[in-house]
Tab-separated table of C-alpha atoms in Angstrom:
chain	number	residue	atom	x	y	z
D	1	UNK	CA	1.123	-15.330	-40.583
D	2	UNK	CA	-1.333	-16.523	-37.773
D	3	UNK	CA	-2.907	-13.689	-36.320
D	4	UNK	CA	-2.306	-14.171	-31.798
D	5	UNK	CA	-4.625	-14.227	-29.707
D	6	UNK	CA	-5.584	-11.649	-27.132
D	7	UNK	CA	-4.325	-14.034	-24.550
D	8	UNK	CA	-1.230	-15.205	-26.619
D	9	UNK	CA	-0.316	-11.596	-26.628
D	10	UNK	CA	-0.200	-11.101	-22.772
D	11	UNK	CA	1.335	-13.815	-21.760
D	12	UNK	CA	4.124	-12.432	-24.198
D	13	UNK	CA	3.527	-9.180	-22.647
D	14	UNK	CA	4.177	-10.660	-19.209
D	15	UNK	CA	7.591	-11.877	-20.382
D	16	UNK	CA	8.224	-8.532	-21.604
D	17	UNK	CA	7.482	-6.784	-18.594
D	18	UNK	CA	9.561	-9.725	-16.561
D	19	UNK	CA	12.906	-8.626	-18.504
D	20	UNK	CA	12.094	-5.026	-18.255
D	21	UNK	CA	11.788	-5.017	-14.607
D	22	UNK	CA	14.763	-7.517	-13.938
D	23	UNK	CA	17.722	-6.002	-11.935
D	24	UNK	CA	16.357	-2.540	-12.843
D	25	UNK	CA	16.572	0.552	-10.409
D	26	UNK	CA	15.073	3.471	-12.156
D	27	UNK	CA	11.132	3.243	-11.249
D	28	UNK	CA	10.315	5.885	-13.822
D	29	UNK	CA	12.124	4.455	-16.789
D	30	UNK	CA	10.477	0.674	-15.805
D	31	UNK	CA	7.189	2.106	-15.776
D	32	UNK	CA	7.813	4.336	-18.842
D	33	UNK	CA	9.063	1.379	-21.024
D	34	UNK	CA	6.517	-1.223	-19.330
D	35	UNK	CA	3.555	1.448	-20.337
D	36	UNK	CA	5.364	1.573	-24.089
D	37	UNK	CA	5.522	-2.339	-24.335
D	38	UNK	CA	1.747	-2.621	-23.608
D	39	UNK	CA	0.906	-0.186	-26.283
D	40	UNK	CA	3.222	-1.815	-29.221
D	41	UNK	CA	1.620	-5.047	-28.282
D	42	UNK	CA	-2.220	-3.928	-28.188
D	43	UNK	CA	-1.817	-0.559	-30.727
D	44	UNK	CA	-5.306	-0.487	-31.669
D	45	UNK	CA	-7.020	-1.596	-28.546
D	46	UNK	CA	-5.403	0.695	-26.005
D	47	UNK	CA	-5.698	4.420	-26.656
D	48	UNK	CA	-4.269	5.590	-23.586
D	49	UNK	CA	-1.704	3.565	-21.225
D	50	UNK	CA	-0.210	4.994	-18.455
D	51	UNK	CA	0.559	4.734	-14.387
D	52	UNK	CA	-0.768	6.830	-11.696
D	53	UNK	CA	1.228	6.804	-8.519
D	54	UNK	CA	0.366	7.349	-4.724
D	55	UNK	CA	2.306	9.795	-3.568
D	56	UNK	CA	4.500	9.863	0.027
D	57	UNK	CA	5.620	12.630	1.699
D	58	UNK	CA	8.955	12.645	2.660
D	59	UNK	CA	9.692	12.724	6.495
D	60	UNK	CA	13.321	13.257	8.048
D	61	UNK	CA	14.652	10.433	10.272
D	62	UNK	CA	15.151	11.038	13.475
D	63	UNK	CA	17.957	12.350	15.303
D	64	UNK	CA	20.991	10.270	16.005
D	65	UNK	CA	22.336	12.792	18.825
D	66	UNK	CA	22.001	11.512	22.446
D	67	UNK	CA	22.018	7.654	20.943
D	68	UNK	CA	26.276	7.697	22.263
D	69	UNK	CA	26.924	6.728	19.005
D	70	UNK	CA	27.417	10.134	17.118
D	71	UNK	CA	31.433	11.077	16.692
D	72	UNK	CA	32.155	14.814	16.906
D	73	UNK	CA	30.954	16.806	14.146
D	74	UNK	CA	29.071	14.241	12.367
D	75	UNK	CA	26.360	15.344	10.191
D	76	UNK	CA	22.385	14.179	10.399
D	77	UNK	CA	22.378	11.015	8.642
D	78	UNK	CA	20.157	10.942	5.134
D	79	UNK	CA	17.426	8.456	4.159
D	80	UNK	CA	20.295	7.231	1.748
D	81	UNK	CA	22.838	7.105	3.970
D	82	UNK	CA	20.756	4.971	6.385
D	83	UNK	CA	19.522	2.647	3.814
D	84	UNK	CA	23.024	1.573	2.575
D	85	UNK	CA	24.170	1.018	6.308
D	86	UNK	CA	20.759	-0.763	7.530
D	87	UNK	CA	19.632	-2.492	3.857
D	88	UNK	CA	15.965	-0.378	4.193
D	89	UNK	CA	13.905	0.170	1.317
D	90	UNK	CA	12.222	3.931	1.072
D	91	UNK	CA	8.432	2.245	1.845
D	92	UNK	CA	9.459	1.120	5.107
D	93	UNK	CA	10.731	4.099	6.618
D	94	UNK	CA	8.411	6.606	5.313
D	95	UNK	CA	4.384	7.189	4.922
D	96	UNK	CA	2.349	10.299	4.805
D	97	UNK	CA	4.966	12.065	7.254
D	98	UNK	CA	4.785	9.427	9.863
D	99	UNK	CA	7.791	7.689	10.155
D	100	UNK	CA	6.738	4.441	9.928
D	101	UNK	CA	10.340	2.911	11.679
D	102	UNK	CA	13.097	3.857	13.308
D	103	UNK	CA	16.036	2.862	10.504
D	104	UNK	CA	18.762	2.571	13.414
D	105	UNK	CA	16.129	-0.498	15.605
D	106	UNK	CA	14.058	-1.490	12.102
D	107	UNK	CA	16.335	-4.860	11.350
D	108	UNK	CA	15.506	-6.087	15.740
D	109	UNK	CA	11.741	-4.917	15.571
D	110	UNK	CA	11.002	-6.268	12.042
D	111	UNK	CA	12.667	-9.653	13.798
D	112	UNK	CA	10.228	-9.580	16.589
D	113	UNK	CA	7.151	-8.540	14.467
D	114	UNK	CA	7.741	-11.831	12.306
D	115	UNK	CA	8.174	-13.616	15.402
D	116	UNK	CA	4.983	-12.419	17.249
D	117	UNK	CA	2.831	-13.328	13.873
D	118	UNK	CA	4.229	-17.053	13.438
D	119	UNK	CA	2.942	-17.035	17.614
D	120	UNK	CA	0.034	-15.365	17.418
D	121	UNK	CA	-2.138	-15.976	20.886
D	122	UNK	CA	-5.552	-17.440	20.593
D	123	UNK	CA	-7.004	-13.875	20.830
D	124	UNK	CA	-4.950	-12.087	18.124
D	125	UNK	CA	-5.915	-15.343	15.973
D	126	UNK	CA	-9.373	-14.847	16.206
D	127	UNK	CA	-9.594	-10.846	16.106
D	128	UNK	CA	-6.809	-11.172	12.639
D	129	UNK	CA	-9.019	-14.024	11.020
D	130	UNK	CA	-12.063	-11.279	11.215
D	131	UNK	CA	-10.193	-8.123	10.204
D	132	UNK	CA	-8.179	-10.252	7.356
D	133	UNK	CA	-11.610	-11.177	6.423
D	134	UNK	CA	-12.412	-7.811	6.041
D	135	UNK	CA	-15.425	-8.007	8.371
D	136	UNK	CA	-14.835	-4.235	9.558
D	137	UNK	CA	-14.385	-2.908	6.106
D	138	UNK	CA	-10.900	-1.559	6.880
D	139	UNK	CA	-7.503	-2.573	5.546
D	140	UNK	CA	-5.288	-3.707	8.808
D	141	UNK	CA	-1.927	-4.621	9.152
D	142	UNK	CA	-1.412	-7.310	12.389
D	143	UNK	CA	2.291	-6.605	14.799
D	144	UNK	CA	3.144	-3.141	12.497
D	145	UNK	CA	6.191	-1.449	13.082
D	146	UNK	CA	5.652	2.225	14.069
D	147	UNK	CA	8.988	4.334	15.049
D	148	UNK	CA	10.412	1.810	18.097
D	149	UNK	CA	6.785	0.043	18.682
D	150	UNK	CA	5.005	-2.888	17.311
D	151	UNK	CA	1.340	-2.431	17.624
D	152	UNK	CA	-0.916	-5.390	17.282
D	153	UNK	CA	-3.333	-4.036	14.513
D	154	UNK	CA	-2.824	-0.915	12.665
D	155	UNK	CA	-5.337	0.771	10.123
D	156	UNK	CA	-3.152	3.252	8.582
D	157	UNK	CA	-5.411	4.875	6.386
D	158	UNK	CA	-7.632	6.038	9.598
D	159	UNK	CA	-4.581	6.002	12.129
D	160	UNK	CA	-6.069	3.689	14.003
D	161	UNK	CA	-4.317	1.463	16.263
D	162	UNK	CA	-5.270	-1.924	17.863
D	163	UNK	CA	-4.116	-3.518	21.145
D	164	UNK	CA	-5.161	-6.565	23.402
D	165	UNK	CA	-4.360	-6.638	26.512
D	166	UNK	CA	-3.293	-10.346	28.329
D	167	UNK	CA	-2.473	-10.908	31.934
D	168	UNK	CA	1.297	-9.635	31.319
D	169	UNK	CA	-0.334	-6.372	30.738
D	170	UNK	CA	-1.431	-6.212	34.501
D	171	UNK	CA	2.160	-5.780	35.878
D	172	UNK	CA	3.336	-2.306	37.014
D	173	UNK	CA	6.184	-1.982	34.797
D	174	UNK	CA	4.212	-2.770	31.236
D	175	UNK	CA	1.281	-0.643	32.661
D	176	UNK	CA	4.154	2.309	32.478
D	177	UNK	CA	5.147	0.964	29.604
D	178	UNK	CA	1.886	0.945	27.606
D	179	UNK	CA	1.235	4.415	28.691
D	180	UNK	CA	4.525	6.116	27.768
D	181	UNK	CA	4.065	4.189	23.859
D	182	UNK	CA	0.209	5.426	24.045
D	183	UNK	CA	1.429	8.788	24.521
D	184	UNK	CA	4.020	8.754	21.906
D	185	UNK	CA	1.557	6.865	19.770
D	186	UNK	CA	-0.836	10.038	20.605
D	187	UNK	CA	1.633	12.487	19.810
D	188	UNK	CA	1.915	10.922	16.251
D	189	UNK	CA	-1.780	11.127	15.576
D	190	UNK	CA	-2.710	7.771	16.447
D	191	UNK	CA	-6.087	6.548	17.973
D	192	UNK	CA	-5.534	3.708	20.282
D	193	UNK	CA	-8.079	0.814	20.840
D	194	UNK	CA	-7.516	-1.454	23.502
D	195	UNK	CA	-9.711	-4.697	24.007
D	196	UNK	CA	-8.878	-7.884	26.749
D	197	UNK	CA	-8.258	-11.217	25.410
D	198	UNK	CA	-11.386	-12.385	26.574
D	199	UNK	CA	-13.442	-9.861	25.096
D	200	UNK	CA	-12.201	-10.896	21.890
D	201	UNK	CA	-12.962	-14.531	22.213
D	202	UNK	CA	-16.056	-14.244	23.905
D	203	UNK	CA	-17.380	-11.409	21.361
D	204	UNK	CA	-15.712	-10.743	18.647
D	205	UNK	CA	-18.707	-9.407	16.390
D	206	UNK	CA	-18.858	-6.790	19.435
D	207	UNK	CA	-15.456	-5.612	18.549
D	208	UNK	CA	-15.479	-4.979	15.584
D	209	UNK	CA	-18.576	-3.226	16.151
D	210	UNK	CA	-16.597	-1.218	18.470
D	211	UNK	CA	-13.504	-0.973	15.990
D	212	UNK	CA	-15.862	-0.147	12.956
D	213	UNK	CA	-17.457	2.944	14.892
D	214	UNK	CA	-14.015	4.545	16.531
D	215	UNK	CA	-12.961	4.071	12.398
D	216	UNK	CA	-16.379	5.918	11.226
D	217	UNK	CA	-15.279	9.234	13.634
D	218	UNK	CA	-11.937	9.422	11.938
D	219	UNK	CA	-10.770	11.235	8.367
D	220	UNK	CA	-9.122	9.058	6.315
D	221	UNK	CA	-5.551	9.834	5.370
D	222	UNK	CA	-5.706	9.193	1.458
D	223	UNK	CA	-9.176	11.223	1.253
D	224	UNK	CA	-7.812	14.091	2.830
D	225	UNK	CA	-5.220	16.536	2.257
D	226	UNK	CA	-2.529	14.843	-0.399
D	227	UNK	CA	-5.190	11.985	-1.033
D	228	UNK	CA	-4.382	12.259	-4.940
D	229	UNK	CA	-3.137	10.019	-7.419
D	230	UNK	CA	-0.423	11.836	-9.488
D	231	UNK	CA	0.300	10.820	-13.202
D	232	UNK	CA	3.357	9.108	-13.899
D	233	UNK	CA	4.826	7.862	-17.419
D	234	UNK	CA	2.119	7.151	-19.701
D	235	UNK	CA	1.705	6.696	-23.813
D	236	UNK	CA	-1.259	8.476	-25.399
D	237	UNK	CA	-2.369	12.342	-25.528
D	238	UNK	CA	-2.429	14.300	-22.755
D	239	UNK	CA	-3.974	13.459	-19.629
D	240	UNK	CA	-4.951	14.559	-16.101
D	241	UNK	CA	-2.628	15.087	-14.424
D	242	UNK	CA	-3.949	14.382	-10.618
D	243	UNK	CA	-7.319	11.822	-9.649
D	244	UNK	CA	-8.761	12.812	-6.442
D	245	UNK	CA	-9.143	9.828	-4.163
D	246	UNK	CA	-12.277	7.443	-4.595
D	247	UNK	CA	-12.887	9.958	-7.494
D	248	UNK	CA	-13.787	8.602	-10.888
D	249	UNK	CA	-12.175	5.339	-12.325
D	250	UNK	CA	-9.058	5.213	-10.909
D	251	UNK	CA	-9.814	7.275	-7.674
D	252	UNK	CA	-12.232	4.509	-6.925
D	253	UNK	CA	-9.817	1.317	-7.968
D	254	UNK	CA	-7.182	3.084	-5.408
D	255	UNK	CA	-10.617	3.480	-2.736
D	256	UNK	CA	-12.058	0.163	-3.053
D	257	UNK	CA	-8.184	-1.988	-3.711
D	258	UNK	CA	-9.478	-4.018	-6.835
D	259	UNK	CA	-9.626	-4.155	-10.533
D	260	UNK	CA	-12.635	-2.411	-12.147
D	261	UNK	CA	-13.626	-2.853	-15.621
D	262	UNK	CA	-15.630	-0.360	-16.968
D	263	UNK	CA	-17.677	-1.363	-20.507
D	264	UNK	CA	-19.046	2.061	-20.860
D	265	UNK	CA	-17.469	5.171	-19.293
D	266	UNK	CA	-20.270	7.292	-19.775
D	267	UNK	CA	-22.387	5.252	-16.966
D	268	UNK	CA	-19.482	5.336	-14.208
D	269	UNK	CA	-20.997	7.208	-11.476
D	270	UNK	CA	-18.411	9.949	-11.225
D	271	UNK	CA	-16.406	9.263	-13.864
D	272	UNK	CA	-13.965	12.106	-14.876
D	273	UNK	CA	-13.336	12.443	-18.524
D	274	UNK	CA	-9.716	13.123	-19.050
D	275	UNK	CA	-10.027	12.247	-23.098
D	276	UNK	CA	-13.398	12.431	-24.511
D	277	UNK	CA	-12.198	10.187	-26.647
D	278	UNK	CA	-12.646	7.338	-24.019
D	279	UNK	CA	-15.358	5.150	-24.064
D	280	UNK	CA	-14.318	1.992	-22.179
D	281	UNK	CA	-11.712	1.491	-19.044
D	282	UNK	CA	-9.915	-1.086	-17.165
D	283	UNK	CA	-7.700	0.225	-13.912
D	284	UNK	CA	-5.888	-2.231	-11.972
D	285	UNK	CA	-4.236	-1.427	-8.452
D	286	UNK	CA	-0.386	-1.862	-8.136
D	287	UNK	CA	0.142	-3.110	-4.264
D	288	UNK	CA	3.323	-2.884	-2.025
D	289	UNK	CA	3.444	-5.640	0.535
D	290	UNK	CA	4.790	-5.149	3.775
D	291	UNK	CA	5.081	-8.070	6.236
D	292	UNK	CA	2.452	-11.005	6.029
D	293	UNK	CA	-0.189	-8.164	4.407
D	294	UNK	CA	-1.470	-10.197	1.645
D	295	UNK	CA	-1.782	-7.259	-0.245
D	296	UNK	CA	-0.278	-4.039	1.021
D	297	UNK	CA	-0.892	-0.350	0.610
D	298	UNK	CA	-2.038	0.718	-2.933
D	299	UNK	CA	1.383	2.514	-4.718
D	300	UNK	CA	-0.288	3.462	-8.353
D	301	UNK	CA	-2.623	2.305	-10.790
D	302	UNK	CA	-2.269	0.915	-14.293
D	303	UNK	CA	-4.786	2.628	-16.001
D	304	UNK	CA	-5.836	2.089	-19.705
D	305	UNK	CA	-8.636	3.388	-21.883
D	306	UNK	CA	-10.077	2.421	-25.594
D	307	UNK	CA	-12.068	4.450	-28.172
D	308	UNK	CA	-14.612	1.436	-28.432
D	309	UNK	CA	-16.733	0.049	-25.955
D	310	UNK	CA	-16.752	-2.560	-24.308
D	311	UNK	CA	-12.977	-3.146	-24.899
D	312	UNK	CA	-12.138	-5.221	-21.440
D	313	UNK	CA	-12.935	-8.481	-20.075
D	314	UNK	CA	-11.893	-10.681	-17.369
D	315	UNK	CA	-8.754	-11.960	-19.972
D	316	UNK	CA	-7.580	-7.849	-19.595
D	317	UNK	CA	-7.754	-7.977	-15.821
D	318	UNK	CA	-6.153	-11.568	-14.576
D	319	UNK	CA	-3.334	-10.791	-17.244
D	320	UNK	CA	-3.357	-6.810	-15.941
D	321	UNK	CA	-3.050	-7.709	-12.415
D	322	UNK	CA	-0.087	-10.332	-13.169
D	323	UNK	CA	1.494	-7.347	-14.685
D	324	UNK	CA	0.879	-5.707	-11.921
D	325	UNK	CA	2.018	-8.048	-9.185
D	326	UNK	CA	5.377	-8.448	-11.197
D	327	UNK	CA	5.812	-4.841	-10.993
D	328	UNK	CA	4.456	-4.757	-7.724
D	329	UNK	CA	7.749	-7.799	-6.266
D	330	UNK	CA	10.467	-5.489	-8.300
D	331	UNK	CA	8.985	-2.489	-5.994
D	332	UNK	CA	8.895	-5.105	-2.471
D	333	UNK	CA	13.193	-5.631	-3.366
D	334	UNK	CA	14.339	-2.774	-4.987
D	335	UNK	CA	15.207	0.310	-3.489
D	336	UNK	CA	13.057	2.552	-5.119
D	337	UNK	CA	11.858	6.234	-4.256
D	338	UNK	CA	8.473	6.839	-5.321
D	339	UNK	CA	8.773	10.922	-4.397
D	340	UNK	CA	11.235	11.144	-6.867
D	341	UNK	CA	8.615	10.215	-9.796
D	342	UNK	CA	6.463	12.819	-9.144
């Protein structure tokens, strides 16, 4: 019998991990049988195979009292509850205990947001087309959804928000507008930026300057308190069982949002030695998109190790990071609860 290629073999893989993920629910039994499917097909090469996921604190959604449209002894409404009625997925209510939207306006605002990016005005244009570019260094989101808000730019890992400000701002009634959202904004731990329009188009290397410095003052959210990667279903012995943001191999795929191949463990700067049987690695971000974000926040890792060096090449990572953008659409659709994984 012909003996497959390492490519022939992913591209099965991929089809494996296609009907594995189709129509399924239950996160932790995908990723279990996904991680069990890459071993069978690669037994030799991969030692270790396994997920580790980035975990979100659970926040409670907001009172419906007051809203005229609770009946008489009606209970507080659950996440569940509110997702059946409205059609919300889990990653667009919740993050980090912030809730990220209002369940009972998210359908109108989510409307509007799409809206507002298909129209963007010359300013917002030029000031997304640098941050998208990544020219400040920072991952932001453009017309993000925050409780009953839509905020031009948001950099949620620093809490940083973004506004410009046009001639409509100028008026008495959005001046009292902007400063009632700023406060609420404040109350929720968000910095607020605000630039004109024609500070933007005159100078846009000034601003994001200016945004890159108010982003230096701030902690980050993932490297602080929480900011671990958690081990989810895996095949191989046992393993750590939480990775410390921008810490070791996967730490610093999760950091820097990209695929690293890593010939020799040994000369990672950092690297933490889980197995010391491990002496090459590939980790490859898993990404959940929201809105036009061409990418999204990180939600887990694959990671995978071999006994031999120099195990992975650039044929491991584009096939790797198809896996993980198929897993990463079933995640987008379904509605899935990463808490309950870890």
């Amino acid at each position: 019998m012909e003996t497959q290629t390492k490519q022939e073999k992913y591209e099965l893989l991929c089809q494996q991990v296609e009907s594995l993920v189709a129509g399924e629910k239950n996160v932790t039994g995908v990723l279990a049988n996904v991680s069990a499917a890459m071993k069978t097909m690669f037994p030799e090469e991969f030692f270790w195979v396994g997920f580790y996921l980035a975990p979100q604190e659970p926040t409670p959604v907001p009172s419906l009292k007051g809203r005229g449209i609770e009946p008489a002894g009606m209970s507080e409404p659950t996440h569940e509850s509110l997702r059946k009625e409205e059609g919300i997925h889990n990653h667009q209510i919740k993050k980090s205990g912030v809730l990220m939207a209002d369940p009972i306006s998210y359908g109108l605002l989510k409307e509007n947001a799409e809206e507002m990016r298909r129209n963007p005005t010359e300013a917002e244009s030029i000031l997304w087309k640098a941050l998208k570019s990544n020219a400040s260094g920072l991952h932001f989101r453009r017309q993000h959804i925050i409780q009953d808000f839509i905020v031009d730019f948001c950099c949620y890992d620093k809490k940083l928000t973004v506004e410009l400000d046009g001639g409509y701002y100028e008026t008495q009634e959005q001046k009292e507008a902007d400063e009632y959202r700023s406060a609420e904004l404040k109350r929720l731990g968000f910095t607020e930026l605000r630039f004109k329009n024609e500070e933007v188009i005159g100078n846009i290397d000034q601003v994001i300057s200016a945004i890159q410095d108010a982003a230096s003052r701030l902690p980050s959210l993932q490297g602080g308190v929480g900011g671990r990667l958690l081990l989810g279903p895996f095949q191989g012995t046992v393993a750590c069982y939480s990775i410390p943001y921008g810490k070791g191999v996967c730490g610093t795929a999760w950091k820097e949002r990209k695929t690293l191949v890593v010939p020799d463990v040994e000369e990672f700067p950092g690297h933490i030695a889980c197995s010391s049987l491990s002496r090459s690695e590939i980790v490859v971000p898993i990404f959940v998109k929201d809105g036009d974000d061409e990418q999204g926040d990180v939600w887990g890792v694959i990671d995978i190790d071999s006994t031999e060096l120099n195990t992975f090449d650039e044929v491991d990572a584009k096939f790797l990071e198809q896996i993980a953008a198929i897993l990463s659409k079933s995640l987008a659709t379904d509605d899935t609860d990463c808490q309950s994984l870890l």
